[in-house]
Short mmCIF file of C-alpha atoms and ligand atoms in Angstrom, two decimals:
data_model
loop_
_atom_site.label_atom_id
_atom_site.label_comp_id
_atom_site.label_asym_id
_atom_site.label_seq_id
_atom_site.Cartn_x
_atom_site.Cartn_y
_atom_site.Cartn_z
CA MET A 5 85.27 93.33 142.66
CA SER A 6 84.32 96.40 142.47
CA GLN A 7 84.67 98.98 145.24
CA ARG A 8 83.36 102.62 144.62
CA PRO A 9 83.82 104.96 147.21
CA ASP A 10 81.00 107.40 148.80
CA PRO A 11 81.94 111.27 148.33
CA ALA A 12 80.19 111.59 151.60
CA ALA A 13 82.70 109.76 153.54
CA PHE A 14 85.29 112.82 153.06
CA PRO A 15 85.32 115.68 154.89
CA ALA A 16 84.76 119.07 153.02
CA ASP A 17 88.62 120.52 153.17
CA PHE A 18 89.77 116.97 152.26
CA LEU A 19 92.56 118.01 148.93
CA PHE A 20 91.74 115.54 146.42
CA GLY A 21 94.54 116.79 143.71
CA ALA A 22 97.46 114.75 141.39
CA ALA A 23 100.73 114.43 141.85
CA THR A 24 104.05 115.04 139.49
CA ALA A 25 107.53 115.70 139.64
CA ALA A 26 110.20 117.73 137.61
CA TYR A 27 112.28 115.06 135.98
CA GLN A 28 109.69 112.85 135.05
CA ILE A 29 107.31 115.67 132.90
CA GLU A 30 109.44 119.31 132.55
CA GLY A 31 112.14 118.38 129.75
CA SER A 32 114.16 121.20 128.82
CA THR A 33 116.90 120.26 131.13
CA THR A 34 119.68 122.97 129.90
CA ALA A 35 117.02 125.80 129.50
CA GLY A 36 116.89 128.76 132.29
CA GLY A 37 120.21 128.20 133.36
CA ARG A 38 119.48 124.55 134.89
CA GLY A 39 122.25 123.01 136.03
CA ARG A 40 122.87 119.05 135.51
CA SER A 41 121.30 116.51 137.95
CA ILE A 42 122.56 112.91 138.27
CA TRP A 43 119.59 111.80 136.51
CA ASP A 44 120.90 113.79 133.41
CA THR A 45 124.32 112.00 133.78
CA PHE A 46 122.76 108.70 134.19
CA SER A 47 119.95 108.73 132.01
CA ALA A 48 122.77 109.07 129.32
CA ILE A 49 125.10 105.96 129.81
CA PRO A 50 123.95 103.19 127.16
CA GLY A 51 121.97 100.02 129.20
CA LYS A 52 120.75 101.97 132.24
CA ILE A 53 117.39 103.30 131.26
CA ARG A 54 114.95 101.32 128.60
CA ASP A 55 114.71 102.07 125.14
CA GLY A 56 117.61 104.93 125.72
CA ASP A 57 115.15 106.96 127.05
CA THR A 58 116.14 110.55 129.06
CA GLY A 59 114.32 113.08 130.84
CA GLU A 60 115.30 115.94 128.03
CA VAL A 61 112.24 116.01 126.13
CA ALA A 62 109.45 114.59 128.84
CA ALA A 63 106.52 115.82 128.76
CA ASP A 64 107.66 119.43 127.66
CA HIS A 65 106.00 120.65 130.81
CA TYR A 66 107.95 123.43 131.31
CA ASN A 67 106.71 124.86 128.05
CA ARG A 68 103.30 123.54 128.47
CA PHE A 69 102.47 124.40 132.14
CA ARG A 70 99.82 126.82 131.65
CA ASP A 71 97.97 124.33 129.68
CA ASP A 72 98.76 121.50 131.91
CA VAL A 73 97.22 123.91 134.83
CA LYS A 74 94.26 124.75 132.26
CA LEU A 75 93.91 120.74 132.00
CA MET A 76 93.52 120.46 135.86
CA ALA A 77 91.28 123.27 136.61
CA ASP A 78 88.61 121.43 133.78
CA LEU A 79 89.44 118.20 135.65
CA GLY A 80 88.64 120.14 139.26
CA LEU A 81 91.49 119.28 141.47
CA ARG A 82 92.00 120.88 144.61
CA SER A 83 95.26 120.50 145.05
CA TYR A 84 98.83 119.74 142.74
CA ARG A 85 101.87 118.25 144.04
CA PHE A 86 104.91 119.00 141.81
CA SER A 87 108.43 118.80 142.61
CA ILE A 88 111.08 121.64 142.16
CA ALA A 89 114.35 120.88 140.26
CA TRP A 90 117.52 121.75 142.67
CA PRO A 91 119.53 122.14 139.72
CA ARG A 92 117.33 125.08 138.42
CA ILE A 93 117.29 126.91 141.59
CA GLN A 94 120.83 126.16 142.21
CA PRO A 95 122.89 124.77 138.76
CA GLY A 96 125.81 123.45 141.44
CA GLY A 97 123.98 122.88 144.78
CA ARG A 98 125.59 125.56 146.21
CA GLY A 99 125.67 129.09 146.02
CA PRO A 100 122.80 132.04 144.81
CA VAL A 101 119.57 131.78 143.07
CA ASN A 102 119.81 131.18 139.76
CA GLN A 103 117.12 133.51 139.37
CA GLN A 104 115.18 131.78 135.70
CA GLY A 105 114.53 128.72 138.26
CA LEU A 106 112.77 130.24 140.43
CA ASP A 107 110.90 132.59 138.21
CA PHE A 108 109.76 129.28 135.99
CA TYR A 109 108.30 128.14 139.78
CA LYS A 110 106.52 131.51 140.51
CA GLN A 111 105.17 131.57 137.18
CA LEU A 112 103.91 127.69 137.62
CA VAL A 113 102.81 128.39 141.17
CA ASP A 114 100.51 131.98 140.27
CA GLU A 115 98.91 130.50 137.69
CA LEU A 116 97.88 127.13 139.98
CA LEU A 117 96.99 129.89 142.61
CA ALA A 118 95.07 132.11 139.65
CA ASN A 119 92.87 128.75 138.37
CA GLY A 120 92.13 128.41 142.68
CA ILE A 121 94.42 125.15 142.99
CA GLU A 122 96.32 124.67 145.92
CA PRO A 123 99.52 123.79 145.08
CA TRP A 124 101.85 121.58 147.07
CA VAL A 125 105.35 121.48 146.82
CA THR A 126 108.06 118.80 147.04
CA LEU A 127 111.95 119.94 147.32
CA TYR A 128 113.59 117.00 146.25
CA HIS A 129 112.21 114.44 144.24
CA TRP A 130 116.05 112.86 143.27
CA ASP A 131 117.00 115.23 140.85
CA LEU A 132 120.43 116.16 143.13
CA PRO A 133 123.47 118.85 141.16
CA ASP A 134 125.18 116.66 139.59
CA GLU A 135 128.26 118.75 141.42
CA LEU A 136 127.11 117.51 144.71
CA GLU A 137 127.19 113.91 143.67
CA GLN A 138 130.62 114.20 142.86
CA ALA A 139 131.24 116.06 145.74
CA GLY A 140 130.01 112.87 147.39
CA GLY A 141 126.73 113.35 147.47
CA TRP A 142 123.76 111.87 149.99
CA PRO A 143 126.63 109.20 151.53
CA ALA A 144 128.44 112.88 152.43
CA ARG A 145 127.39 114.78 155.18
CA GLU A 146 127.57 118.10 153.36
CA THR A 147 124.80 117.05 151.13
CA ALA A 148 122.21 117.14 154.45
CA GLU A 149 124.13 121.34 154.72
CA ARG A 150 123.86 122.15 151.17
CA PHE A 151 120.14 121.06 151.05
CA ALA A 152 119.42 122.79 153.89
CA GLU A 153 120.51 126.33 152.06
CA TYR A 154 118.66 124.95 149.20
CA ALA A 155 115.26 125.14 151.29
CA ASP A 156 116.48 128.07 152.76
CA LEU A 157 116.33 130.17 149.72
CA THR A 158 113.48 128.36 147.99
CA ALA A 159 111.23 129.11 151.14
CA GLY A 160 112.62 132.71 151.04
CA ALA A 161 111.51 133.48 147.37
CA LEU A 162 107.76 130.79 147.72
CA SER A 163 106.03 130.25 150.78
CA ASP A 164 104.54 133.45 150.50
CA ARG A 165 102.16 131.55 148.34
CA ILE A 166 102.85 128.05 149.26
CA ARG A 167 100.80 126.23 151.95
CA PHE A 168 102.05 122.45 151.65
CA TRP A 169 106.22 121.93 151.96
CA THR A 170 107.74 118.22 151.23
CA THR A 171 111.03 117.83 152.34
CA LEU A 172 112.44 115.01 150.31
CA ASN A 173 110.24 112.00 148.30
CA GLU A 174 110.98 108.55 149.18
CA PRO A 175 114.21 108.65 150.55
CA TRP A 176 114.31 105.13 150.69
CA CYS A 177 114.54 104.60 146.99
CA SER A 178 117.07 107.73 147.02
CA ALA A 179 119.23 105.55 149.50
CA PHE A 180 118.67 102.16 148.14
CA LEU A 181 117.82 102.23 144.65
CA GLY A 182 120.66 105.24 144.23
CA TYR A 183 123.49 103.46 146.17
CA ALA A 184 123.22 100.56 147.02
CA SER A 185 121.50 98.06 144.03
CA GLY A 186 122.11 100.87 141.66
CA GLU A 187 118.82 100.88 139.43
CA HIS A 188 118.69 104.58 140.00
CA ALA A 189 121.24 107.54 139.96
CA PRO A 190 123.69 107.63 140.49
CA GLY A 191 124.00 104.21 140.00
CA ARG A 192 126.37 102.94 142.82
CA HIS A 193 126.16 99.80 144.24
CA ASP A 194 127.79 100.61 147.91
CA GLN A 195 125.83 98.82 150.58
CA ALA A 196 127.53 100.84 153.40
CA ALA A 197 126.81 104.30 151.29
CA SER A 198 123.65 103.70 151.48
CA ILE A 199 122.70 103.39 155.22
CA ALA A 200 125.00 106.69 155.27
CA ALA A 201 122.70 108.16 152.96
CA VAL A 202 119.07 107.00 154.31
CA HIS A 203 121.19 108.90 157.43
CA HIS A 204 122.17 112.19 155.67
CA LEU A 205 118.99 112.44 153.83
CA LEU A 206 116.51 112.21 156.87
CA LEU A 207 119.07 114.97 158.64
CA GLY A 208 118.97 117.02 155.41
CA HIS A 209 115.21 116.68 156.14
CA GLY A 210 115.08 118.04 159.40
CA LEU A 211 117.85 120.81 158.69
CA ALA A 212 114.99 121.87 155.88
CA VAL A 213 112.09 121.58 157.87
CA GLN A 214 114.05 123.91 160.84
CA ALA A 215 114.87 126.38 157.33
CA LEU A 216 111.54 126.53 156.18
CA ARG A 217 109.76 127.32 159.65
CA GLY A 218 112.56 130.42 159.60
CA HIS A 219 110.12 132.03 156.99
CA GLY A 220 106.66 131.08 158.73
CA VAL A 221 106.13 127.74 156.40
CA GLU A 222 103.34 125.78 159.13
CA GLN A 223 102.76 122.89 156.92
CA ALA A 224 106.01 120.94 156.79
CA GLY A 225 106.77 117.32 156.36
CA LEU A 226 108.30 114.61 154.15
CA THR A 227 107.17 111.91 152.05
CA VAL A 228 108.18 108.63 152.70
CA ASN A 229 107.32 105.14 150.12
CA LEU A 230 105.58 102.65 152.70
CA TYR A 231 104.48 98.57 151.92
CA PRO A 232 102.50 96.50 154.41
CA VAL A 233 105.11 93.55 154.44
CA THR A 234 102.96 89.91 154.60
CA PRO A 235 105.28 86.85 155.35
CA VAL A 236 103.89 83.90 153.13
CA ASP A 237 103.34 81.34 155.82
CA ASP A 238 104.48 81.38 159.64
CA ASP A 239 107.97 79.99 159.35
CA PRO A 240 109.82 81.57 161.81
CA ALA A 241 112.82 82.14 159.07
CA VAL A 242 110.13 83.74 156.83
CA LEU A 243 108.52 85.79 159.98
CA ASP A 244 112.55 87.39 160.49
CA VAL A 245 112.43 88.34 156.59
CA ALA A 246 109.65 89.86 156.81
CA ARG A 247 110.29 91.58 160.00
CA ARG A 248 113.57 93.02 158.57
CA ILE A 249 111.79 94.19 155.18
CA ASP A 250 109.55 96.08 157.63
CA GLY A 251 112.26 97.33 159.25
CA LEU A 252 114.44 98.65 156.22
CA GLN A 253 111.43 99.67 154.03
CA ASN A 254 109.14 101.55 156.65
CA ARG A 255 110.38 101.72 160.74
CA LEU A 256 114.20 103.18 159.54
CA PHE A 257 112.46 106.80 158.17
CA LEU A 258 109.38 106.05 160.33
CA ASP A 259 111.01 105.72 163.63
CA PRO A 260 113.63 108.80 163.41
CA VAL A 261 111.26 110.92 162.41
CA LEU A 262 108.20 110.57 164.64
CA LYS A 263 110.02 108.59 167.61
CA GLY A 264 113.64 109.98 167.50
CA ALA A 265 115.87 106.65 166.90
CA TYR A 266 116.32 104.22 164.48
CA PRO A 267 114.36 101.28 165.41
CA GLU A 268 117.26 98.94 167.20
CA ASP A 269 117.04 95.37 165.45
CA VAL A 270 117.70 97.41 162.42
CA ARG A 271 120.90 98.76 163.77
CA ALA A 272 121.84 95.07 164.20
CA ASP A 273 120.61 94.00 161.64
CA LEU A 274 122.94 96.42 159.97
CA ALA A 275 126.02 96.05 161.60
CA PRO A 276 127.86 93.81 159.13
CA LEU A 277 127.88 96.54 156.90
CA THR A 278 127.95 99.99 158.93
CA ASP A 279 128.59 100.70 162.32
CA PHE A 280 126.67 103.92 161.98
CA ALA A 281 129.83 106.21 162.83
CA PHE A 282 128.15 108.80 160.34
CA GLU A 283 126.15 109.63 163.38
CA ARG A 284 127.06 112.72 165.17
CA PRO A 285 125.58 114.23 168.80
CA GLY A 286 122.35 116.02 168.14
CA ASP A 287 121.40 114.68 164.65
CA ALA A 288 118.60 112.44 166.22
CA GLU A 289 117.37 115.53 167.21
CA THR A 290 117.31 117.31 164.40
CA ILE A 291 116.15 114.50 162.27
CA ALA A 292 113.13 114.14 164.93
CA THR A 293 112.29 117.99 164.37
CA PRO A 294 108.39 118.35 164.61
CA ILE A 295 106.51 118.01 161.15
CA ASP A 296 102.67 118.75 160.43
CA VAL A 297 101.88 116.70 157.62
CA LEU A 298 102.83 112.98 156.61
CA GLY A 299 103.12 112.13 153.38
CA VAL A 300 102.72 108.46 152.45
CA ASN A 301 102.93 106.72 149.11
CA TYR A 302 101.32 103.49 148.38
CA TYR A 303 101.36 101.47 145.49
CA SER A 304 101.29 97.72 146.54
CA ARG A 305 101.75 95.50 149.42
CA HIS A 306 105.14 93.13 150.32
CA ARG A 307 104.85 89.09 150.15
CA ALA A 308 107.79 88.34 152.69
CA THR A 309 109.34 84.78 151.70
CA VAL A 310 112.95 83.33 152.34
CA SER A 311 113.95 82.75 148.58
CA ALA A 312 117.44 85.11 148.76
CA MET A 313 116.76 88.90 147.44
CA PRO A 314 120.16 90.43 146.65
CA GLY A 315 120.26 93.95 148.73
CA VAL A 316 120.91 95.12 152.06
CA ALA A 317 117.40 92.58 153.32
CA GLN A 318 118.80 89.63 152.10
CA GLY A 319 115.19 88.49 152.33
CA GLY A 320 112.85 87.97 149.74
CA VAL A 321 110.29 89.44 148.37
CA ALA A 322 107.50 86.60 146.59
CA GLY A 323 105.45 86.54 143.89
CA PRO A 324 102.26 89.46 143.86
CA HIS A 325 98.45 87.66 144.15
CA GLY A 326 96.11 88.21 141.82
CA ASP A 327 96.85 90.16 138.51
CA PRO A 328 99.51 92.85 138.86
CA THR A 329 100.02 96.17 136.98
CA ALA A 330 101.94 96.44 133.83
CA MET A 331 105.05 97.45 136.78
CA GLY A 332 104.28 93.57 138.19
CA TRP A 333 103.11 94.75 141.51
CA GLU A 334 100.18 93.54 143.35
CA VAL A 335 96.91 95.39 143.72
CA ASP A 336 95.94 95.22 146.69
CA PRO A 337 93.63 98.17 148.39
CA THR A 338 93.24 97.13 152.20
CA GLY A 339 96.90 97.84 152.10
CA LEU A 340 96.74 101.28 152.12
CA THR A 341 94.36 101.10 154.77
CA GLU A 342 96.34 98.89 156.98
CA ILE A 343 98.94 100.52 156.45
CA LEU A 344 97.41 104.11 157.18
CA VAL A 345 95.92 102.63 160.41
CA ARG A 346 98.97 101.48 161.69
CA ILE A 347 100.45 104.96 161.34
CA LYS A 348 98.06 106.10 163.95
CA ASP A 349 98.58 102.80 166.19
CA ASP A 350 102.23 102.33 166.26
CA TYR A 351 103.10 106.18 166.07
CA ARG A 352 100.64 108.84 166.45
CA GLU A 353 97.66 110.71 165.11
CA ILE A 354 99.52 113.02 162.57
CA PRO A 355 97.36 114.34 160.29
CA ILE A 356 98.41 112.17 157.00
CA TYR A 357 98.21 112.95 153.20
CA VAL A 358 98.05 109.96 150.80
CA THR A 359 100.99 111.97 148.57
CA GLU A 360 101.41 108.94 145.88
CA ASN A 361 98.86 106.12 144.88
CA GLY A 362 98.39 105.38 141.20
CA SER A 363 99.35 102.02 138.94
CA ALA A 364 100.95 101.46 135.21
CA TYR A 365 98.89 100.20 132.45
CA ASP A 366 100.18 99.59 128.59
CA ASP A 367 97.13 101.89 127.49
CA GLU A 368 96.38 102.79 124.04
CA VAL A 369 94.08 105.67 122.54
CA VAL A 370 91.09 104.13 120.67
CA ASP A 371 89.25 107.00 118.62
CA GLY A 372 90.46 110.04 120.78
CA ALA A 373 89.59 107.70 124.08
CA VAL A 374 91.78 105.35 126.55
CA HIS A 375 89.43 102.64 128.12
CA ASP A 376 91.63 102.07 131.61
CA VAL A 377 89.65 100.30 132.67
CA GLU A 378 91.83 98.28 135.04
CA ARG A 379 93.32 101.82 136.52
CA THR A 380 89.93 103.11 136.99
CA GLU A 381 89.35 100.32 139.19
CA TYR A 382 92.44 100.32 141.30
CA VAL A 383 92.16 104.26 141.56
CA ALA A 384 88.17 103.73 143.13
CA SER A 385 88.88 100.77 145.31
CA HIS A 386 91.96 102.87 146.55
CA VAL A 387 90.08 106.16 147.53
CA ALA A 388 87.62 103.90 148.92
CA ALA A 389 90.55 102.62 151.14
CA CYS A 390 90.68 105.68 151.90
CA ALA A 391 87.32 106.20 152.75
CA ASP A 392 88.39 102.88 155.16
CA ALA A 393 91.10 104.65 157.01
CA ILE A 394 89.02 107.18 157.82
CA GLU A 395 86.14 105.62 159.44
CA GLN A 396 88.84 103.64 161.54
CA GLY A 397 89.84 107.38 163.28
CA VAL A 398 93.02 108.23 160.64
CA PRO A 399 93.84 111.72 160.57
CA LEU A 400 93.43 111.56 156.68
CA LYS A 401 93.80 115.01 154.96
CA GLY A 402 94.34 114.60 151.31
CA TYR A 403 95.10 112.20 148.41
CA PHE A 404 97.31 112.89 145.47
CA LEU A 405 96.64 110.81 142.34
CA TRP A 406 100.16 109.57 140.58
CA SER A 407 99.95 110.59 137.76
CA LEU A 408 98.54 113.51 136.97
CA LEU A 409 100.60 112.75 133.06
CA ASP A 410 101.89 109.91 131.66
CA ASN A 411 106.01 110.40 132.35
CA PHE A 412 109.62 109.35 132.66
CA GLU A 413 109.32 105.89 134.13
CA TRP A 414 113.17 106.61 136.12
CA ALA A 415 114.62 103.03 134.54
CA HIS A 416 111.82 102.12 132.77
CA GLY A 417 111.85 105.43 130.48
CA TYR A 418 108.41 106.04 129.04
CA ALA A 419 107.55 102.73 128.80
CA LYS A 420 105.11 102.64 132.15
CA ARG A 421 102.38 104.60 131.57
CA PHE A 422 101.29 106.20 135.19
CA GLY A 423 99.05 109.21 133.97
CA MET A 424 94.91 109.88 134.02
CA VAL A 425 95.78 111.89 131.30
CA HIS A 426 97.99 110.28 128.28
CA VAL A 427 100.67 112.07 126.38
CA ASP A 428 101.78 111.24 122.95
CA TYR A 429 105.36 111.85 123.16
CA ALA A 430 105.72 112.35 119.20
CA THR A 431 103.41 115.12 119.56
CA GLN A 432 102.47 115.88 123.12
CA GLU A 433 99.32 115.81 122.88
CA ARG A 434 97.30 115.14 125.87
CA THR A 435 94.46 112.89 126.29
CA VAL A 436 92.32 112.36 129.53
CA LYS A 437 92.28 108.61 129.85
CA ASP A 438 88.65 106.72 131.47
CA SER A 439 90.16 106.82 134.77
CA GLY A 440 91.24 110.68 134.93
CA ARG A 441 87.34 111.06 133.72
CA TRP A 442 85.99 108.99 136.72
CA TYR A 443 88.13 110.68 138.86
CA ALA A 444 87.14 114.22 137.74
CA ASP A 445 83.34 113.27 138.56
CA PHE A 446 84.47 111.99 141.10
CA VAL A 447 86.21 114.98 142.80
CA ARG A 448 83.16 117.21 141.34
CA SER A 449 80.64 115.26 143.67
CA HIS A 450 83.20 116.32 146.26
CA ARG A 451 82.86 119.63 145.30
CA ASP A 452 79.17 119.73 145.50
CA LEU A 453 78.46 118.40 148.71
CA GLN A 454 80.12 121.28 150.59
CA ARG A 455 77.62 124.02 147.88
O1 LIG B 596 107.19 107.54 139.48
C1 LIG B 596 107.79 106.97 140.68
C2 LIG B 596 107.38 108.24 141.71
O2 LIG B 596 108.77 109.02 141.05
C3 LIG B 596 107.71 108.43 143.09
N1 LIG B 596 107.14 107.01 143.47
C4 LIG B 596 106.57 105.80 142.64
C5 LIG B 596 106.15 106.12 140.87
C6 LIG B 596 105.94 105.16 140.43
O3 LIG B 596 106.72 104.25 140.51
#
């Protein structure tokens, strides 16, 4: 069923934009003094990434950023969310700034500002300097301290030109895919370590927010990936699986940041794995350092069942309803409204930005066009879901489509395309897809209302 949003449903200052992440688009992984990240190391291990792909070239954004910003301007985007590669700023994760790395982001930001596009920065989108992983990675407390140092250095150089700062992108993925299932870098299989990683990621977030404040940043927060969790039936065992999945996916991150404590039921669930000995007095307060904005990444809904699932949840996620995306993910815009309303109802009325939302489909360029009907429908219906949330009183302030460009989709390599702009990886030619044109038209009509 087609659901088309009304631009008038969004406030005048609503930020419509698109998002990317450094390792997924930049390429040039050894240029400008960049150090090695865990993703360089992980991608080099045979069998870890589909087709042996790596981020070495990616969408070559490092060399093409001016053209890419021009493309964003042509599309009428109001904001661009990108991430900074920590190993470009501190090649080994410690010590002084690598000026060449910083200069790249200064130039990018200046180009955005010159084109009237609001820059939105994420400090950590998964590319941990490899030396820090060798020293223990996120399960080690020192990584949180190093992250705060990196945030301090970066904000010292860029806070005069960037208003919006996100500390972490999707700490759930960094902790559980990186240290428990091993599907992502650094590829470890240690469930206890993954819980320590959750704690130190969140601690690093709190310390980083404090560092950002020292540079006068007034719009700081983190981005979490949230899923509504629906039990497949009302069998008590299924309801308990749903509670546990919701606990690990959503509340384990939202509660400490917005309520100041880990949820007691999740602590109890995790007791066989960890005694939380990594917690120190004062950590809970640091993690709950007030934030100004909450970033929410939404892709799909989880359906809980009792079939065995590997990993710490020990529950199960049932198959999707309806036609899934190329990732196998259920398409459900109502889940976006639901999760946004839940934050207002269960937590508080914090300004929220949807910092990622999008879908992968098997696109084809035909006569210079990509007729991605399903993605267009996906985007339109999810933007409409944002309007529904606003109508229900959610202080939603912006929406970023994932992604501006087709890019390196982590363990899936280049096989999954999420872009509103198609990238031909052989030639690096960019082709705006029909979904990108639809989004650009919508953003333009929203802008025109303000004239
Ligand atoms: O590509 C990723 C992104 O890096 C983080 N959020 C989900 C996207 C799609 O899987």
